[in-house]
PDB file of C-alpha atoms in Angstrom:
ATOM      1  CA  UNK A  29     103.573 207.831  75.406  1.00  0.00           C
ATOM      2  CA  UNK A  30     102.816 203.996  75.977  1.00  0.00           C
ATOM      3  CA  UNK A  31     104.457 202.548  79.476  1.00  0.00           C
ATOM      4  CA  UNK A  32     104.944 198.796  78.899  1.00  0.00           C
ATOM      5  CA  UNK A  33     102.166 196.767  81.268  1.00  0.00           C
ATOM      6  CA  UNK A  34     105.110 194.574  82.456  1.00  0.00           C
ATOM      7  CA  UNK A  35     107.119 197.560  83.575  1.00  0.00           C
ATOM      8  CA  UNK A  36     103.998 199.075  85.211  1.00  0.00           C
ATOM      9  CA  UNK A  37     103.587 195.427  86.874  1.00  0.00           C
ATOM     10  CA  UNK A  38     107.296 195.629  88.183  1.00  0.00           C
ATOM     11  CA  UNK A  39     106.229 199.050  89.579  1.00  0.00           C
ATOM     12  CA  UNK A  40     102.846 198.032  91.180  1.00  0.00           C
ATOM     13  CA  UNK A  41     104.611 195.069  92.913  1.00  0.00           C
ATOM     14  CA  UNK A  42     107.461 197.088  94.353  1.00  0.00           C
ATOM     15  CA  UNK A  43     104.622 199.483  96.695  1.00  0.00           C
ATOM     16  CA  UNK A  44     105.672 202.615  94.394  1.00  0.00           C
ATOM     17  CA  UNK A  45     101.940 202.942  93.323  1.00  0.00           C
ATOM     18  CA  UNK A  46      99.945 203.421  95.884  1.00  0.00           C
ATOM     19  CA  UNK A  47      96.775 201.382  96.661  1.00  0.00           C
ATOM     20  CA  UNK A  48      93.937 202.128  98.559  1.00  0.00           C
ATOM     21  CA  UNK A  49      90.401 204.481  98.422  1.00  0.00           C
ATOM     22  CA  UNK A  50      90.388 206.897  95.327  1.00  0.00           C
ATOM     23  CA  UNK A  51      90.678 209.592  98.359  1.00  0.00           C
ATOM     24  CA  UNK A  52      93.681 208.139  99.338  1.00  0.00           C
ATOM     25  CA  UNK A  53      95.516 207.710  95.767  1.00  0.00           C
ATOM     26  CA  UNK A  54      94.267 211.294  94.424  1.00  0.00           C
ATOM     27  CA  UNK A  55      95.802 212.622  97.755  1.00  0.00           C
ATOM     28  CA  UNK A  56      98.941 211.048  96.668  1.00  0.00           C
ATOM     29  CA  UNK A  57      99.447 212.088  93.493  1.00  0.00           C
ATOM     30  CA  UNK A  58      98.735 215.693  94.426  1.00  0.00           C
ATOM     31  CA  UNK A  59     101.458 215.340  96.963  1.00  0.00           C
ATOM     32  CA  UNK A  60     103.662 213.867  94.720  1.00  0.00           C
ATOM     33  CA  UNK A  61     103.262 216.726  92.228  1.00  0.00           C
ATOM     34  CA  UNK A  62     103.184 219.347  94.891  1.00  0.00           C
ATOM     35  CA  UNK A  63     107.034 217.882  96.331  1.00  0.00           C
ATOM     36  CA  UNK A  64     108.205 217.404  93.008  1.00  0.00           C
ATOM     37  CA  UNK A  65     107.263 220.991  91.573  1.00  0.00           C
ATOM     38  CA  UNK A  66     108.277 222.501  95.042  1.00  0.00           C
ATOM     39  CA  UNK A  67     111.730 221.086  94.678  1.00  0.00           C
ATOM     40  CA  UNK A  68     112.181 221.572  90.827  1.00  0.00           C
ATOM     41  CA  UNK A  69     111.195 225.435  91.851  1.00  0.00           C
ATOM     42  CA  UNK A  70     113.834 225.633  94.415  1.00  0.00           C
ATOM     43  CA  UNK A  71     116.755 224.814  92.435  1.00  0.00           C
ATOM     44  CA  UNK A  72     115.699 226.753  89.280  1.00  0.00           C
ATOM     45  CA  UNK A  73     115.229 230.010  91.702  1.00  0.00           C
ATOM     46  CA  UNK A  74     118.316 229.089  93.527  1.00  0.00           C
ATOM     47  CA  UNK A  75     121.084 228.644  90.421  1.00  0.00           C
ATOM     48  CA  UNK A  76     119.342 231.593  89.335  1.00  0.00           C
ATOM     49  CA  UNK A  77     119.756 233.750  92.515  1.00  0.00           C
ATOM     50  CA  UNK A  78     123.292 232.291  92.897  1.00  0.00           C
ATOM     51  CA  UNK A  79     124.352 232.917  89.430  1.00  0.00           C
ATOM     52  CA  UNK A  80     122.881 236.761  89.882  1.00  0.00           C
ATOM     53  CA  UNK A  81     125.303 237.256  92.858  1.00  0.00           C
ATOM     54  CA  UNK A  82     128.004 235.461  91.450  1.00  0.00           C
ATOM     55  CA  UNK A  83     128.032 237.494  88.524  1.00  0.00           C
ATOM     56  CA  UNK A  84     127.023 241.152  89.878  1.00  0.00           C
ATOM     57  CA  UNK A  85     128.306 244.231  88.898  1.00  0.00           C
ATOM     58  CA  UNK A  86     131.059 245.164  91.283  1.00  0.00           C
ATOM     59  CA  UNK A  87     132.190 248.239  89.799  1.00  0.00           C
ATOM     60  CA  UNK A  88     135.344 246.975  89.017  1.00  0.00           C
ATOM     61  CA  UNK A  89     136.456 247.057  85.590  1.00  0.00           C
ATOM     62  CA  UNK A  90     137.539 243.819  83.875  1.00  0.00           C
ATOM     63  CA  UNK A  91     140.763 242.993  83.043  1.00  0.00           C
ATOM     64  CA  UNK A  92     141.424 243.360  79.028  1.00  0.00           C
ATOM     65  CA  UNK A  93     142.258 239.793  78.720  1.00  0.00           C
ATOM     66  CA  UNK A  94     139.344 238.710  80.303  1.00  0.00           C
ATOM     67  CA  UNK A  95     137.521 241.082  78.186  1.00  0.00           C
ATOM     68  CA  UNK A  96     135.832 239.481  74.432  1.00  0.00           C
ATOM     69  CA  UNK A  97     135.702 241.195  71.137  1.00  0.00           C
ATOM     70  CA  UNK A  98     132.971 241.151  69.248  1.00  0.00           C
ATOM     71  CA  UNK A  99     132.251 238.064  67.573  1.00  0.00           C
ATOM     72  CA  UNK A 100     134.617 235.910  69.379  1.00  0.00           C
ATOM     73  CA  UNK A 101     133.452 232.796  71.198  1.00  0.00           C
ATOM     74  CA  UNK A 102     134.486 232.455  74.920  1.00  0.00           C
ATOM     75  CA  UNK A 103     136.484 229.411  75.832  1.00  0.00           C
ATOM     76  CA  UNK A 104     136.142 226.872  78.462  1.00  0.00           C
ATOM     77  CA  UNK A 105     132.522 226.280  80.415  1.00  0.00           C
ATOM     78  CA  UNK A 106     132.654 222.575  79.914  1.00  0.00           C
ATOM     79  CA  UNK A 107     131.639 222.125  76.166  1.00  0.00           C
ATOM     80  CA  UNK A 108     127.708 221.847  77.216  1.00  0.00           C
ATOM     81  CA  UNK A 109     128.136 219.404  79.836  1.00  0.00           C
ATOM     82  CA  UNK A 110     125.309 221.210  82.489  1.00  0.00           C
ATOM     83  CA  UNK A 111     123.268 221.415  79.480  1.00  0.00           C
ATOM     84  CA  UNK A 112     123.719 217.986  78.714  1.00  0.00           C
ATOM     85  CA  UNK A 113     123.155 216.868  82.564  1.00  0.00           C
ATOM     86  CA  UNK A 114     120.203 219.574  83.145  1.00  0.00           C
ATOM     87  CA  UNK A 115     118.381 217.379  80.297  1.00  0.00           C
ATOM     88  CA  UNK A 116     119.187 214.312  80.765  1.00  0.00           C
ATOM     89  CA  UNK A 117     117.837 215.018  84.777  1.00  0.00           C
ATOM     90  CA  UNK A 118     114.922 216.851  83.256  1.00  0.00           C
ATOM     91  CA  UNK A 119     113.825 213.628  81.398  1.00  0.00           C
ATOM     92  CA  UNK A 120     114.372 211.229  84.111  1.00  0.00           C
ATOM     93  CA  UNK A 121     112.591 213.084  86.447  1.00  0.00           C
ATOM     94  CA  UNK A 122     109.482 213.867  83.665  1.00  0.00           C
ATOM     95  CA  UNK A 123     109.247 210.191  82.228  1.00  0.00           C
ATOM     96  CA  UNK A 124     109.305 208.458  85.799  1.00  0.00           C
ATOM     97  CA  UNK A 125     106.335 210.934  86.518  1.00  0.00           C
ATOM     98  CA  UNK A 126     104.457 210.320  83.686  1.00  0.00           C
ATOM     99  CA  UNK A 127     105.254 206.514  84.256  1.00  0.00           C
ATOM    100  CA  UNK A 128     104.205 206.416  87.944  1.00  0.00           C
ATOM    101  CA  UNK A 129     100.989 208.486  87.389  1.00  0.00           C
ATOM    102  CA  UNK A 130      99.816 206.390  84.527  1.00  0.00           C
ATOM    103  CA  UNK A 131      99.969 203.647  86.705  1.00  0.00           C
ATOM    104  CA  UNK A 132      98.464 204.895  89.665  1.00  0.00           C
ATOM    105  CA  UNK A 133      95.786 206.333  86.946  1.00  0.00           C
ATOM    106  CA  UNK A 134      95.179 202.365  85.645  1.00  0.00           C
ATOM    107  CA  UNK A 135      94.531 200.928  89.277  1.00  0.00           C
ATOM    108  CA  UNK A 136      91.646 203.914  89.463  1.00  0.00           C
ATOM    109  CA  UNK A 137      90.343 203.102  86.202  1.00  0.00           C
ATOM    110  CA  UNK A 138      90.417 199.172  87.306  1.00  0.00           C
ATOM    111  CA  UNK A 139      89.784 199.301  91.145  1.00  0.00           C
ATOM    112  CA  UNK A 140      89.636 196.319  92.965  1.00  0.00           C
ATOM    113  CA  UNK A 141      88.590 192.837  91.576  1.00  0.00           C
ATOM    114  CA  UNK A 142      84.706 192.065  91.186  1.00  0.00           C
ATOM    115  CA  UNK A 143      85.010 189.128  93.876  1.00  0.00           C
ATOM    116  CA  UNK A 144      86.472 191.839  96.454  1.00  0.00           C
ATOM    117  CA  UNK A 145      83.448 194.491  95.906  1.00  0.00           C
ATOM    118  CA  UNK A 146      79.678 195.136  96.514  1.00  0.00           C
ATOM    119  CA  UNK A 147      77.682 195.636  93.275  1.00  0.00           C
ATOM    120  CA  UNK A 148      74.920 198.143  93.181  1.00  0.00           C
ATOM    121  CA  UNK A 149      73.142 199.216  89.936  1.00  0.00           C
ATOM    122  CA  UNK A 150      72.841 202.896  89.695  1.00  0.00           C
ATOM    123  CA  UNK A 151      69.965 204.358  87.744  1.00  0.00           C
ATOM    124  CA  UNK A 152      69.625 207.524  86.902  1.00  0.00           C
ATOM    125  CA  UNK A 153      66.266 209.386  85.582  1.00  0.00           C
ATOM    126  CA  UNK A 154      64.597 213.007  85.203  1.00  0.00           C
ATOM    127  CA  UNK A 155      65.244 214.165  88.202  1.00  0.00           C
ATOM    128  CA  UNK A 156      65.994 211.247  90.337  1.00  0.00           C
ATOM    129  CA  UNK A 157      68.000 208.349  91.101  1.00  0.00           C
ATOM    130  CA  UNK A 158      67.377 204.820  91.682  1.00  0.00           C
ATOM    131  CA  UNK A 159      70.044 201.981  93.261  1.00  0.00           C
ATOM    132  CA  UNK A 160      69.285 198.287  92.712  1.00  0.00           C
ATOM    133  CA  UNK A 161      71.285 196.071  95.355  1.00  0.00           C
ATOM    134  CA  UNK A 162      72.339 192.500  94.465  1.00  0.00           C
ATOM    135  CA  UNK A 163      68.661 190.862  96.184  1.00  0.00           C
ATOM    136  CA  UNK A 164      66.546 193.334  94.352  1.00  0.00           C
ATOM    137  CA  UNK A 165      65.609 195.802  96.677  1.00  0.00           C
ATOM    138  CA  UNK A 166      65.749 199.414  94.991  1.00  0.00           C
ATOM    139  CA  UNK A 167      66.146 202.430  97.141  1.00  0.00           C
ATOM    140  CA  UNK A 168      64.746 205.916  95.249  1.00  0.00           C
ATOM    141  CA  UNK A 169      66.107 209.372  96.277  1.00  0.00           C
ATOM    142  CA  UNK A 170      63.001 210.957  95.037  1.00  0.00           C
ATOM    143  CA  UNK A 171      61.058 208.572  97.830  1.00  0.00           C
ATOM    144  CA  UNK A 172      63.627 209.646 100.474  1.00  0.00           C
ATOM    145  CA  UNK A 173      65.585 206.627  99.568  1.00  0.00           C
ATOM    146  CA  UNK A 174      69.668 206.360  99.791  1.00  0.00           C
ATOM    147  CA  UNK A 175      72.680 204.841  98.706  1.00  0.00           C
ATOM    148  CA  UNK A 176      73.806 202.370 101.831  1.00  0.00           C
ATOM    149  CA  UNK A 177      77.081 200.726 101.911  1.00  0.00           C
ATOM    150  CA  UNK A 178      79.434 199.917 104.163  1.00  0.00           C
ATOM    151  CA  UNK A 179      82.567 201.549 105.413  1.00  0.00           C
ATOM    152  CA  UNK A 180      85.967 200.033 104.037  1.00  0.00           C
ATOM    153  CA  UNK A 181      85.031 197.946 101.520  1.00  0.00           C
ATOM    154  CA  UNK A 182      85.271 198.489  97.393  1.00  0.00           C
ATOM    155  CA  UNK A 183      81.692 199.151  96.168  1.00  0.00           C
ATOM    156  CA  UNK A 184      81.538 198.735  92.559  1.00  0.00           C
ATOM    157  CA  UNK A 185      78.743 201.003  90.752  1.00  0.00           C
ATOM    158  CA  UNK A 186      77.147 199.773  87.199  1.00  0.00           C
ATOM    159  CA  UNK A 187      75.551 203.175  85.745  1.00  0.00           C
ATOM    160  CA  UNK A 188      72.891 204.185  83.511  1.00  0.00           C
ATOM    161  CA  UNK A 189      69.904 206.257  82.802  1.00  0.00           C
ATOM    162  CA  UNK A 190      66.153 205.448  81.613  1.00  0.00           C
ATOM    163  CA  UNK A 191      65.993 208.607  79.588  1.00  0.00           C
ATOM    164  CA  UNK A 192      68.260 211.607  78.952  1.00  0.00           C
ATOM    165  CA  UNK A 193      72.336 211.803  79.507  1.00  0.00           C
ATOM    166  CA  UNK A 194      72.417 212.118  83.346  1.00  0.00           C
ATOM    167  CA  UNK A 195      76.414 212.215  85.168  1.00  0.00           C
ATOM    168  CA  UNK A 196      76.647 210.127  88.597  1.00  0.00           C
ATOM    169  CA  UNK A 197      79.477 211.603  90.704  1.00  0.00           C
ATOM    170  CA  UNK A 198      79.950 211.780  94.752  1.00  0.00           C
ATOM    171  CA  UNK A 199      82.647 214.499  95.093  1.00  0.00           C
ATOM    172  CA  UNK A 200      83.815 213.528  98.336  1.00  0.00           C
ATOM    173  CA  UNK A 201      84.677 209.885  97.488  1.00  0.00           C
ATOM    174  CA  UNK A 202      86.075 211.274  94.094  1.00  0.00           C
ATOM    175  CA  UNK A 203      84.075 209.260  92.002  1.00  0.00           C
ATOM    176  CA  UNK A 204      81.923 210.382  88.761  1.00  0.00           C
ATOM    177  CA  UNK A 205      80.536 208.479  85.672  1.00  0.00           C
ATOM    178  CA  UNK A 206      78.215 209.116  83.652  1.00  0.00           C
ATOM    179  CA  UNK A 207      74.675 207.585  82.897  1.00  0.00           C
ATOM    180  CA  UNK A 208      73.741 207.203  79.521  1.00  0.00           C
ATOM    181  CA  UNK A 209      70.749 205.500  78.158  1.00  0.00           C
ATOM    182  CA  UNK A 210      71.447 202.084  76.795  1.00  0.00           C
ATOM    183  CA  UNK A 211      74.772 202.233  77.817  1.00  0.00           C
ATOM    184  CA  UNK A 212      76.522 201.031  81.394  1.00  0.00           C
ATOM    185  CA  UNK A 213      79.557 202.599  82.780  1.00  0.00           C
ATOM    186  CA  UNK A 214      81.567 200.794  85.904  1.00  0.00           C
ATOM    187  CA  UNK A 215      83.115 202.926  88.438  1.00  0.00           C
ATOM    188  CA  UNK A 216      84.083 202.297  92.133  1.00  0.00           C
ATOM    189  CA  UNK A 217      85.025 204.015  95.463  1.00  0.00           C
ATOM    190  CA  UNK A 218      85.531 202.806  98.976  1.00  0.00           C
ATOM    191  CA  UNK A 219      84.472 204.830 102.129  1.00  0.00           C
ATOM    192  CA  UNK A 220      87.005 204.928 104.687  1.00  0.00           C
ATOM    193  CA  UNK A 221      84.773 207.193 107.662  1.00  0.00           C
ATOM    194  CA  UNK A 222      80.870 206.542 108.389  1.00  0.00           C
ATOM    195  CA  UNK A 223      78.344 209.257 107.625  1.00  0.00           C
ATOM    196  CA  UNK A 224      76.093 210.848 105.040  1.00  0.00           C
ATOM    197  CA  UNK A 225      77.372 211.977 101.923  1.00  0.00           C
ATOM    198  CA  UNK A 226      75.906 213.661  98.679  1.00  0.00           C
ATOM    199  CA  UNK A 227      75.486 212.676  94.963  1.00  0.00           C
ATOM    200  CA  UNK A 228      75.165 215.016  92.697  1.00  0.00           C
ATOM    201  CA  UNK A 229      74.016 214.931  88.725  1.00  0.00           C
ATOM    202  CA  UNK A 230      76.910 216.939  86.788  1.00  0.00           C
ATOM    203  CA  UNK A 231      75.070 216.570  83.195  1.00  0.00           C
ATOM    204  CA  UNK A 232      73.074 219.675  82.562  1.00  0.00           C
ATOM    205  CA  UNK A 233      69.735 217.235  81.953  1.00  0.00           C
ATOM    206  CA  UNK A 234      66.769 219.391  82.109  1.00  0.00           C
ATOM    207  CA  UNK A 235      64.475 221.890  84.242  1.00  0.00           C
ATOM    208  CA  UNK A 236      65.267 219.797  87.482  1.00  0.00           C
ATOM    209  CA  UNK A 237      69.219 219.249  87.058  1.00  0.00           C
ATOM    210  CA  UNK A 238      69.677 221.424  90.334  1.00  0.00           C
ATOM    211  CA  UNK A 239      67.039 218.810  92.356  1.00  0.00           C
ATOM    212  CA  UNK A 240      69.082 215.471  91.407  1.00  0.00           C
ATOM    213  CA  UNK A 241      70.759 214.797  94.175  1.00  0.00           C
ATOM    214  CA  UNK A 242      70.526 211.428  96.628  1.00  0.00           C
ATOM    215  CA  UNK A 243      71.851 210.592 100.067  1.00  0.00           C
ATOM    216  CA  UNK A 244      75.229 208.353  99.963  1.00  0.00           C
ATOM    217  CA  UNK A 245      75.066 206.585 103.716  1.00  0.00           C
ATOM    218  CA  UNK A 246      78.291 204.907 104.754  1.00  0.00           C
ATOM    219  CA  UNK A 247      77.636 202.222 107.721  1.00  0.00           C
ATOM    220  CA  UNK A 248      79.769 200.571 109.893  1.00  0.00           C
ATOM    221  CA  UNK A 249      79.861 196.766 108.138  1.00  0.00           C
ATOM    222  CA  UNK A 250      78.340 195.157 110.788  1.00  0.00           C
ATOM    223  CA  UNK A 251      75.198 197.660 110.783  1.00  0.00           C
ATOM    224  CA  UNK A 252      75.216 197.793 107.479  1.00  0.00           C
ATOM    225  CA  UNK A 253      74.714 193.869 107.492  1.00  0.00           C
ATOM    226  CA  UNK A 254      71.904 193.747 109.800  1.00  0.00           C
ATOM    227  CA  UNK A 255      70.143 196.461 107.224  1.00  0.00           C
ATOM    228  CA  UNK A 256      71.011 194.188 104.627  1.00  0.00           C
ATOM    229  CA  UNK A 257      69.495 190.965 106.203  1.00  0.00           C
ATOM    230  CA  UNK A 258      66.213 192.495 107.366  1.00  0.00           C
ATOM    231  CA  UNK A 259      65.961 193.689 103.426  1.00  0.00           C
ATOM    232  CA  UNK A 260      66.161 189.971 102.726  1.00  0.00           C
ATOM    233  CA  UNK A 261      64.078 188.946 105.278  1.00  0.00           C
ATOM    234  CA  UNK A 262      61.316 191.576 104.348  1.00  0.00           C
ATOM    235  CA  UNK A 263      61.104 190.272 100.876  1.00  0.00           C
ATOM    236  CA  UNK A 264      61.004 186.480 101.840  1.00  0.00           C
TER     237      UNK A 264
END
């Protein structure tokens, strides 16, 4: 199914999609699907429970003109009408779903715009990782080195590896990509609380695949600036 961009424009403008971390928007959309099937579950069990006790056997018998033959059709019940409506309910419901997720889905793929975020080059290798920050200084994880950024603000990761298919993914800022040798993949996330976080490898790339892992260390901006400006001082 292909949503018009101008309708998904229209959508983004009107607050319906929300913005924010990738934290924040996949918390969303689960929400939104959780509410949605909650409700949808409700009423299906409830005209079903309803129609059970309207309908149950009494033990009294049915008048004979009340009472069908076999093969005759009964009258009345609105000529398909609550089919009609169920449907035409189901499909509004389903296609502003589909709409509003795929756009949700686009602002992940596209996060925020270059000018807003930090660049860091990822690099991945057997069993390491290596990230390159915008004045050249390269922190290793196999040297005890991490990935440093700063708390609430868009960090924009270019990935790729030096050898073998490698997968760059920090599961609790719900971002993965993978790394893949003459190739660069973008991603992004942004870091809403300080603290130390975990990368992880999730390509099966040899004997050490368990090992790859490297620190992700989320500073408060102003610390986070003073690390960055004794970097640049330290290489002047």
């Amino acid at each position: 199914m292909i949503v018009p961009h101008g309708l998904l424009g229209l959508v983004a403008q009107s607050g319906l999609i929300p913005r924010g971390t990738r934290v924040f928007v996949f918390q969303r959309i689960f929400v939104v699907f959780l509410v949605l099937g909650t409700l949808v579950g409700v009423i299906v069990i409830g005209y079903m429970l309803y129609n059970a006790y309207k309908y149950r056997d009494t033990g009294q018998e049915i008048a004979d003109a009340d009472q069908l033959t076999l093969g005759e059709l009964p009258s009345g019940g609105g000529k398909g009408k609550k089919l009609f409506t169920s449907f035409a309910l189901s499909a509004v419901v389903v296609i502003s779903l589909v709409a509003w997720t795929y756009g949700t889905l686009l602002y992940v793929e596209e996060g925020p715009s270059q000018a807003e975020s930090l660049e860091i080059d990822v690099e991945g290798y057997q069993f390491g990782w290596r990230f390159v920050y915008p004045n050249g200084h390269v922190e290793d994880s196999t040297a005890g080195g991490a990935l440093r950024v700063p708390a609430d603000q868009a960090v924009r990761l270019r990935v790729t590896s030096n050898d073998v298919f490698h997968n760059f993914g920090i599961p609790a800022m719900k971002v993965k990509t993978d790394a893949i040798p003459g190739q660069t993949s973008e991603t992004w996330f942004e870091a809403s609380e300080t603290g130390t976080y975990t990368a992880n490898c999730y390509e099966l790339c040899g004997a050490g695949h368990s090992y790859m892992t490297a620190q992700v260390v989320v500073m408060e901006p102003d610390e986070y600036r003073e690390w960055y400006t004794n970097l640049n001082e330290s290489t002047s």
